Short mmCIF file of C-alpha atoms in Angstrom, two decimals:
data_model
loop_
_atom_site.label_atom_id
_atom_site.label_comp_id
_atom_site.label_asym_id
_atom_site.label_seq_id
_atom_site.Cartn_x
_atom_site.Cartn_y
_atom_site.Cartn_z
CA GLN A 134 -95.87 43.02 110.89
CA ILE A 135 -96.40 45.86 108.49
CA GLN A 136 -95.19 49.22 109.78
CA LEU A 137 -94.68 52.71 108.46
CA VAL A 138 -92.46 54.75 110.76
CA GLN A 139 -92.15 58.48 110.14
CA SER A 140 -89.53 61.01 111.12
CA GLY A 141 -89.99 63.36 114.06
CA ALA A 142 -91.72 66.69 114.48
CA GLU A 143 -90.36 69.75 112.69
CA VAL A 144 -90.58 73.50 113.26
CA LYS A 145 -89.95 75.65 110.22
CA LYS A 146 -90.08 79.34 109.35
CA PRO A 147 -92.31 80.64 106.56
CA GLY A 148 -90.61 80.22 103.20
CA ALA A 149 -88.50 77.26 104.32
CA SER A 150 -88.75 73.64 103.19
CA VAL A 151 -89.45 70.45 105.10
CA LYS A 152 -88.67 66.85 104.22
CA VAL A 153 -90.50 64.06 106.05
CA SER A 154 -89.45 60.42 105.81
CA CYS A 155 -91.54 57.27 106.04
CA LYS A 156 -89.72 53.94 106.49
CA ALA A 157 -91.70 50.85 105.53
CA SER A 158 -91.20 47.34 106.84
CA GLY A 159 -92.99 44.01 106.84
CA TYR A 160 -93.89 43.94 103.13
CA THR A 161 -92.32 44.29 99.69
CA PHE A 162 -91.92 48.05 99.37
CA THR A 163 -92.09 48.16 95.59
CA ASN A 164 -95.39 46.29 95.41
CA TYR A 165 -97.51 49.11 96.88
CA GLY A 166 -97.89 52.81 96.34
CA ILE A 167 -97.43 55.40 99.09
CA SER A 168 -99.87 58.26 99.54
CA TRP A 169 -99.36 61.27 101.76
CA VAL A 170 -102.26 62.82 103.67
CA ARG A 171 -102.19 65.86 105.93
CA GLN A 172 -104.45 67.14 108.67
CA ALA A 173 -104.39 70.73 109.87
CA PRO A 174 -105.14 71.28 113.57
CA GLY A 175 -108.79 70.51 114.28
CA GLN A 176 -109.48 69.94 110.58
CA GLY A 177 -110.18 67.03 108.26
CA LEU A 178 -107.98 64.92 106.04
CA GLU A 179 -106.42 66.22 102.83
CA TRP A 180 -104.77 63.96 100.25
CA MET A 181 -101.48 65.43 99.03
CA GLY A 182 -100.28 62.96 96.46
CA TRP A 183 -99.05 59.48 95.59
CA ILE A 184 -95.83 57.83 94.51
CA SER A 185 -95.06 54.42 93.10
CA PRO A 186 -91.89 52.99 94.68
CA TYR A 187 -91.75 50.56 91.75
CA ASN A 188 -91.07 53.15 89.05
CA GLY A 189 -91.11 56.55 90.78
CA ASN A 190 -94.30 57.72 89.08
CA THR A 191 -96.05 60.47 91.01
CA ASN A 192 -99.45 62.17 91.12
CA TYR A 193 -99.75 65.35 93.16
CA ALA A 194 -102.84 67.22 94.30
CA GLN A 195 -103.38 70.21 92.05
CA LYS A 196 -103.19 72.79 94.84
CA LEU A 197 -99.72 71.58 95.89
CA GLN A 198 -98.12 71.13 92.47
CA GLY A 199 -94.99 73.22 92.19
CA ARG A 200 -94.23 73.05 95.93
CA LEU A 201 -94.33 69.29 96.51
CA THR A 202 -91.88 66.53 95.67
CA MET A 203 -92.24 62.87 96.60
CA THR A 204 -89.40 60.41 96.26
CA THR A 205 -88.48 56.93 97.41
CA ASP A 206 -85.30 55.04 98.22
CA THR A 207 -85.91 51.38 97.49
CA SER A 208 -82.58 50.36 99.08
CA THR A 209 -83.93 51.43 102.47
CA SER A 210 -87.68 51.08 101.78
CA THR A 211 -88.17 54.73 102.64
CA ALA A 212 -90.50 57.30 101.12
CA TYR A 213 -89.93 61.03 101.37
CA MET A 214 -92.22 64.04 101.10
CA GLU A 215 -90.70 67.47 100.60
CA LEU A 216 -92.81 70.62 100.76
CA ARG A 217 -91.23 73.96 99.84
CA SER A 218 -92.13 77.61 100.36
CA LEU A 219 -93.90 76.77 103.59
CA ARG A 220 -96.74 78.97 104.80
CA SER A 221 -98.53 79.09 108.13
CA ASP A 222 -101.46 77.14 106.68
CA ASP A 223 -99.11 74.24 105.97
CA THR A 224 -99.01 73.61 109.72
CA ALA A 225 -100.42 70.11 110.03
CA VAL A 226 -99.80 66.50 110.92
CA TYR A 227 -98.45 64.74 107.84
CA TYR A 228 -99.18 61.03 107.35
CA CYS A 229 -97.81 58.50 104.92
CA ALA A 230 -100.03 55.57 104.06
CA ARG A 231 -99.70 52.39 102.05
CA ASP A 232 -101.84 52.48 98.94
CA PRO A 233 -102.65 49.09 97.39
CA GLY A 234 -104.33 50.77 94.44
CA SER A 235 -107.56 50.00 92.59
CA GLY A 236 -109.48 52.34 94.86
CA ARG A 237 -109.18 50.07 97.88
CA GLY A 238 -108.04 52.82 100.21
CA PHE A 239 -105.03 53.26 102.45
CA ASP A 240 -104.59 50.13 104.51
CA TYR A 241 -101.62 51.02 106.73
CA TRP A 242 -100.65 54.44 108.06
CA GLY A 243 -97.60 55.99 109.63
CA GLN A 244 -97.88 57.55 113.07
CA GLY A 245 -97.86 61.08 111.68
CA THR A 246 -95.35 63.93 111.74
CA LEU A 247 -96.28 67.35 113.09
CA VAL A 248 -94.90 70.17 110.99
CA THR A 249 -95.28 73.60 112.52
CA VAL A 250 -94.69 76.68 110.37
CA SER A 251 -94.15 79.75 112.48
CA SER A 252 -92.01 82.84 112.46
CA GLN B 73 -115.17 73.08 101.99
CA SER B 74 -114.79 69.35 101.47
CA VAL B 75 -115.70 67.76 98.14
CA LEU B 76 -117.62 65.00 99.92
CA THR B 77 -120.32 66.04 102.38
CA GLN B 78 -120.76 64.41 105.77
CA PRO B 79 -122.79 65.52 108.79
CA PRO B 80 -120.41 67.11 111.29
CA SER B 81 -121.78 65.08 114.19
CA ALA B 82 -123.75 61.97 115.05
CA SER B 83 -124.67 60.29 118.30
CA GLY B 84 -126.22 57.19 119.77
CA THR B 85 -126.54 55.20 122.95
CA PRO B 86 -124.73 51.91 123.66
CA GLY B 87 -126.26 49.05 121.68
CA GLN B 88 -127.93 51.33 119.15
CA ARG B 89 -127.40 51.39 115.41
CA VAL B 90 -126.18 54.62 113.84
CA THR B 91 -125.55 55.59 110.25
CA ILE B 92 -123.26 58.24 108.80
CA SER B 93 -123.92 59.55 105.32
CA CYS B 94 -121.49 60.75 102.66
CA SER B 95 -122.68 62.67 99.63
CA GLY B 96 -120.64 63.29 96.50
CA SER B 97 -121.05 63.70 92.77
CA SER B 98 -120.79 61.85 89.49
CA SER B 99 -117.04 62.44 89.30
CA ASN B 100 -116.29 60.71 92.60
CA ILE B 101 -118.80 58.48 94.41
CA GLY B 102 -120.96 58.14 91.31
CA THR B 103 -118.10 56.52 89.43
CA ASN B 104 -115.67 55.14 92.00
CA THR B 105 -115.69 53.11 95.18
CA VAL B 106 -115.93 54.61 98.66
CA ASN B 107 -113.66 53.93 101.61
CA TRP B 108 -114.30 54.76 105.26
CA TYR B 109 -111.74 55.59 107.93
CA ARG B 110 -111.97 55.88 111.68
CA GLN B 111 -109.70 58.20 113.62
CA LEU B 112 -109.42 57.99 117.38
CA PRO B 113 -108.22 61.16 119.13
CA GLY B 114 -104.51 61.75 118.64
CA THR B 115 -103.98 58.74 116.41
CA ALA B 116 -103.63 58.01 112.71
CA PRO B 117 -106.73 57.10 110.69
CA LYS B 118 -107.54 53.43 110.24
CA LEU B 119 -109.21 51.85 107.22
CA LEU B 120 -112.64 50.64 108.29
CA ILE B 121 -114.46 49.87 105.03
CA SER B 122 -112.85 49.37 101.64
CA SER B 123 -114.42 49.38 98.19
CA ASN B 124 -117.90 50.42 99.39
CA ASP B 125 -118.64 47.43 101.60
CA GLN B 126 -115.54 45.33 102.29
CA ARG B 127 -114.24 44.99 105.83
CA PRO B 128 -110.47 44.67 106.14
CA SER B 129 -109.22 41.85 108.30
CA GLY B 130 -109.83 42.55 111.98
CA VAL B 131 -112.72 44.98 111.52
CA PRO B 132 -115.80 43.69 113.38
CA ASP B 133 -118.93 42.89 111.41
CA ARG B 134 -120.72 45.58 113.43
CA PHE B 135 -119.39 47.94 110.76
CA SER B 136 -120.93 47.91 107.29
CA GLY B 137 -120.85 50.14 104.26
CA SER B 138 -123.10 50.73 101.29
CA LYS B 139 -123.28 52.93 98.22
CA SER B 140 -126.11 54.09 96.01
CA GLY B 141 -125.69 56.55 93.17
CA THR B 142 -123.65 59.49 94.40
CA SER B 143 -124.07 58.74 98.11
CA ALA B 144 -122.65 56.25 100.56
CA SER B 145 -123.35 55.27 104.14
CA LEU B 146 -121.50 53.75 107.05
CA ALA B 147 -123.57 51.82 109.57
CA ILE B 148 -122.42 50.87 113.05
CA SER B 149 -124.57 48.42 114.97
CA GLY B 150 -124.28 47.47 118.62
CA LEU B 151 -122.72 50.84 119.39
CA GLN B 152 -119.92 50.74 121.98
CA SER B 153 -118.22 53.52 123.93
CA GLU B 154 -114.96 52.82 122.14
CA ASP B 155 -116.65 53.73 118.84
CA GLU B 156 -116.38 57.40 119.82
CA ALA B 157 -114.16 58.76 117.08
CA ASP B 158 -114.10 60.80 113.90
CA TYR B 159 -115.24 59.00 110.76
CA TYR B 160 -114.22 60.02 107.24
CA CYS B 161 -115.39 58.88 103.83
CA ALA B 162 -113.11 59.06 100.80
CA ALA B 163 -113.32 58.42 97.07
CA TRP B 164 -111.22 58.97 93.97
CA ASP B 165 -112.33 61.99 91.97
CA ASP B 166 -111.90 61.68 88.22
CA SER B 167 -112.16 65.45 87.62
CA LEU B 168 -109.55 66.35 90.23
CA ASN B 169 -107.46 63.24 89.48
CA GLY B 170 -106.98 62.66 93.18
CA TRP B 171 -108.50 61.36 96.38
CA VAL B 172 -111.12 63.48 98.09
CA PHE B 173 -112.35 63.19 101.67
CA GLY B 174 -115.47 64.14 103.52
CA GLY B 175 -115.15 66.72 106.26
CA GLY B 176 -115.52 64.06 108.92
CA THR B 177 -118.27 63.09 111.36
CA LYS B 178 -117.65 63.14 115.09
CA LEU B 179 -119.52 60.23 116.66
CA THR B 180 -120.52 60.58 120.30
CA VAL B 181 -121.71 57.62 122.36
CA LEU B 182 -124.12 59.03 124.94
#
Protein backbone atom coordinates (compact mmCIF):
# COMPACT_ATOMS: atom_id res chain seq x y z
CA GLN A 1 0.00 0.00 0.00
CA ILE A 2 1.07 3.54 -0.64
CA GLN A 3 2.59 5.26 2.40
CA LEU A 4 4.40 8.46 3.19
CA VAL A 5 6.15 8.27 6.55
CA GLN A 6 7.60 11.45 8.02
CA SER A 7 10.28 12.07 10.61
CA GLY A 8 9.46 12.92 14.20
CA ALA A 9 8.62 16.14 15.99
CA GLU A 10 11.25 18.85 16.31
CA VAL A 11 11.81 21.76 18.69
CA LYS A 12 13.98 24.56 17.37
CA LYS A 13 15.11 27.98 18.53
CA PRO A 14 14.39 31.10 16.48
CA GLY A 15 16.97 31.52 13.74
CA ALA A 16 17.73 27.80 13.51
CA SER A 17 16.96 25.43 10.64
CA VAL A 18 14.85 22.29 10.47
CA LYS A 19 14.93 19.42 7.99
CA VAL A 20 11.93 17.09 7.77
CA SER A 21 12.02 13.81 5.86
CA CYS A 22 9.24 11.96 4.06
CA LYS A 23 9.88 8.35 3.03
CA ALA A 24 7.63 7.02 0.28
CA SER A 25 6.72 3.40 -0.36
CA GLY A 26 4.25 1.39 -2.39
CA TYR A 27 4.69 3.26 -5.69
CA THR A 28 7.37 4.39 -8.12
CA PHE A 29 8.81 7.43 -6.37
CA THR A 30 10.00 9.20 -9.51
CA ASN A 31 6.59 9.05 -11.19
CA TYR A 32 4.89 11.56 -8.86
CA GLY A 33 5.70 14.95 -7.46
CA ILE A 34 5.83 15.71 -3.74
CA SER A 35 4.21 18.82 -2.29
CA TRP A 36 4.69 20.13 1.22
CA VAL A 37 1.80 21.73 3.12
CA ARG A 38 1.88 23.21 6.61
CA GLN A 39 -0.77 23.98 9.18
CA ALA A 40 -0.21 26.37 12.06
CA PRO A 41 -2.01 25.55 15.32
CA GLY A 42 -5.75 26.06 14.89
CA GLN A 43 -5.26 27.43 11.38
CA GLY A 44 -5.84 26.32 7.80
CA LEU A 45 -3.63 24.68 5.23
CA GLU A 46 -0.79 26.48 3.47
CA TRP A 47 1.01 25.10 0.43
CA MET A 48 4.77 25.51 0.73
CA GLY A 49 6.11 24.12 -2.50
CA TRP A 50 6.62 21.16 -4.83
CA ILE A 51 9.47 19.01 -6.04
CA SER A 52 9.77 16.52 -8.86
CA PRO A 53 11.73 13.44 -7.73
CA TYR A 54 12.23 12.65 -11.42
CA ASN A 55 14.44 15.64 -12.23
CA GLY A 56 14.69 17.69 -9.02
CA ASN A 57 12.69 20.62 -10.38
CA THR A 58 11.15 22.73 -7.64
CA ASN A 59 8.49 25.41 -7.25
CA TYR A 60 8.33 27.26 -3.94
CA ALA A 61 5.63 29.52 -2.54
CA GLN A 62 6.69 33.12 -2.97
CA LYS A 63 6.57 33.96 0.74
CA LEU A 64 9.03 31.17 1.59
CA GLN A 65 11.53 31.62 -1.24
CA GLY A 66 15.00 32.21 0.14
CA ARG A 67 14.35 30.18 3.31
CA LEU A 68 13.09 26.92 1.84
CA THR A 69 14.88 24.06 0.11
CA MET A 70 13.29 20.82 -1.07
CA THR A 71 15.35 17.84 -2.14
CA THR A 72 14.89 14.15 -2.83
CA ASP A 73 16.99 11.01 -2.58
CA THR A 74 15.75 8.58 -5.20
CA SER A 75 17.95 5.76 -3.82
CA THR A 76 15.84 5.73 -0.65
CA SER A 77 12.60 7.21 -2.06
CA THR A 78 12.80 10.01 0.47
CA ALA A 79 11.88 13.67 0.13
CA TYR A 80 13.27 16.38 2.37
CA MET A 81 12.07 19.85 3.31
CA GLU A 82 14.50 22.26 4.94
CA LEU A 83 13.34 25.59 6.35
CA ARG A 84 15.95 28.09 7.58
CA SER A 85 15.90 31.19 9.75
CA LEU A 86 12.98 29.84 11.72
CA ARG A 87 10.56 32.23 13.39
CA SER A 88 7.83 31.62 15.93
CA ASP A 89 5.19 31.80 13.21
CA ASP A 90 6.80 28.81 11.52
CA THR A 91 5.44 26.66 14.35
CA ALA A 92 3.16 24.24 12.55
CA VAL A 93 2.48 20.68 11.53
CA TYR A 94 4.31 20.02 8.26
CA TYR A 95 2.86 17.49 5.81
CA CYS A 96 4.29 15.92 2.69
CA ALA A 97 1.82 14.77 0.07
CA ARG A 98 1.99 12.89 -3.20
CA ASP A 99 1.14 15.14 -6.13
CA PRO A 100 0.08 13.34 -9.32
CA GLY A 101 0.00 16.63 -11.21
CA SER A 102 -2.48 18.06 -13.71
CA GLY A 103 -4.39 19.76 -10.92
CA ARG A 104 -5.74 16.51 -9.52
CA GLY A 105 -4.80 17.31 -5.94
CA PHE A 106 -2.73 15.53 -3.33
CA ASP A 107 -3.85 11.94 -3.15
CA TYR A 108 -1.71 10.55 -0.32
CA TRP A 109 -0.40 12.39 2.73
CA GLY A 110 2.21 11.79 5.38
CA GLN A 111 1.18 11.71 9.02
CA GLY A 112 2.59 15.17 9.69
CA THR A 113 5.57 16.47 11.64
CA LEU A 114 5.14 19.06 14.39
CA VAL A 115 7.83 21.71 14.32
CA THR A 116 7.85 24.01 17.33
CA VAL A 117 9.92 27.19 17.22
CA SER A 118 10.47 28.58 20.67
CA SER A 119 13.21 30.28 22.63
CA GLN B 1 -6.63 35.88 4.84
CA SER B 2 -7.07 32.92 2.53
CA VAL B 3 -7.16 33.39 -1.24
CA LEU B 4 -10.22 31.14 -1.50
CA THR B 5 -13.23 32.01 0.64
CA GLN B 6 -15.21 29.41 2.56
CA PRO B 7 -17.80 29.83 5.31
CA PRO B 8 -16.10 29.13 8.65
CA SER B 9 -18.85 26.78 9.78
CA ALA B 10 -21.73 24.66 8.55
CA SER B 11 -24.11 22.27 10.25
CA GLY B 12 -26.81 19.73 9.62
CA THR B 13 -28.70 16.88 11.19
CA PRO B 14 -28.16 13.19 10.39
CA GLY B 15 -29.59 12.30 6.98
CA GLN B 16 -29.66 15.89 5.76
CA ARG B 17 -27.88 17.32 2.75
CA VAL B 18 -25.40 20.14 3.32
CA THR B 19 -23.35 22.20 0.92
CA ILE B 20 -20.10 24.08 1.47
CA SER B 21 -19.16 26.89 -0.88
CA CYS B 22 -15.75 28.03 -2.07
CA SER B 23 -15.29 31.36 -3.82
CA GLY B 24 -12.21 32.38 -5.77
CA SER B 25 -11.20 34.46 -8.75
CA SER B 26 -10.32 34.24 -12.42
CA SER B 27 -6.71 33.33 -11.63
CA ASN B 28 -7.61 30.22 -9.63
CA ILE B 29 -11.08 28.62 -9.70
CA GLY B 30 -12.05 30.52 -12.84
CA THR B 31 -9.23 28.87 -14.77
CA ASN B 32 -8.28 25.69 -12.92
CA THR B 33 -9.91 22.70 -11.31
CA VAL B 34 -10.93 22.54 -7.66
CA ASN B 35 -10.07 19.84 -5.15
CA TRP B 36 -11.69 19.22 -1.78
CA TYR B 37 -10.08 17.75 1.33
CA ARG B 38 -11.51 16.48 4.58
CA GLN B 39 -9.52 16.66 7.80
CA LEU B 40 -10.61 14.79 10.89
CA PRO B 41 -9.31 16.15 14.20
CA GLY B 42 -5.64 15.38 14.73
CA THR B 43 -5.17 13.67 11.39
CA ALA B 44 -3.78 14.50 7.98
CA PRO B 45 -6.11 15.84 5.28
CA LYS B 46 -7.64 13.35 2.87
CA LEU B 47 -8.52 14.01 -0.78
CA LEU B 48 -12.29 13.92 -1.09
CA ILE B 49 -13.01 15.38 -4.53
CA SER B 50 -10.52 15.79 -7.36
CA SER B 51 -10.76 17.88 -10.51
CA ASN B 52 -14.04 19.58 -9.55
CA ASP B 53 -16.24 16.51 -9.38
CA GLN B 54 -14.22 13.28 -9.36
CA ARG B 55 -14.35 10.99 -6.35
CA PRO B 56 -11.13 9.10 -5.62
CA SER B 57 -11.47 5.40 -5.05
CA GLY B 58 -13.10 4.65 -1.71
CA VAL B 59 -14.94 7.96 -1.33
CA PRO B 60 -18.69 7.33 -0.97
CA ASP B 61 -21.04 8.75 -3.57
CA ARG B 62 -22.66 10.79 -0.79
CA PHE B 63 -19.93 13.32 -1.57
CA SER B 64 -20.14 15.38 -4.76
CA GLY B 65 -18.45 18.46 -6.13
CA SER B 66 -19.32 21.08 -8.69
CA LYS B 67 -17.85 24.25 -10.15
CA SER B 68 -19.35 27.25 -11.89
CA GLY B 69 -17.36 30.29 -12.92
CA THR B 70 -15.19 31.36 -10.01
CA SER B 71 -17.04 29.34 -7.37
CA ALA B 72 -17.24 25.71 -6.37
CA SER B 73 -19.34 23.67 -3.99
CA LEU B 74 -19.07 20.46 -2.02
CA ALA B 75 -22.30 18.64 -1.27
CA ILE B 76 -22.70 15.93 1.35
CA SER B 77 -25.93 13.97 1.33
CA GLY B 78 -27.17 11.54 3.94
CA LEU B 79 -25.15 13.33 6.60
CA GLN B 80 -23.54 11.06 9.19
CA SER B 81 -21.96 11.82 12.56
CA GLU B 82 -18.58 10.73 11.25
CA ASP B 83 -18.74 13.54 8.66
CA GLU B 84 -17.89 16.00 11.44
CA ALA B 85 -14.59 17.41 10.22
CA ASP B 86 -12.92 20.39 8.64
CA TYR B 87 -13.33 20.71 4.88
CA TYR B 88 -10.94 22.63 2.63
CA CYS B 89 -11.13 23.61 -1.02
CA ALA B 90 -7.98 24.15 -3.08
CA ALA B 91 -7.06 25.29 -6.57
CA TRP B 92 -3.95 26.22 -8.52
CA ASP B 93 -3.48 29.98 -8.82
CA ASP B 94 -1.89 31.15 -12.05
CA SER B 95 -0.94 34.58 -10.64
CA LEU B 96 0.74 33.18 -7.54
CA ASN B 97 2.09 30.13 -9.43
CA GLY B 98 1.10 27.90 -6.55
CA TRP B 99 -1.71 26.08 -4.80
CA VAL B 100 -4.11 28.12 -2.72
CA PHE B 101 -6.52 26.85 -0.08
CA GLY B 102 -9.73 28.07 1.43
CA GLY B 103 -9.72 28.88 5.12
CA GLY B 104 -11.66 25.72 5.91
CA THR B 105 -15.23 24.98 6.98
CA LYS B 106 -15.94 23.19 10.23
CA LEU B 107 -18.91 20.90 9.72
CA THR B 108 -20.97 20.02 12.79
CA VAL B 109 -23.52 17.21 12.77
CA LEU B 110 -26.22 18.21 15.25
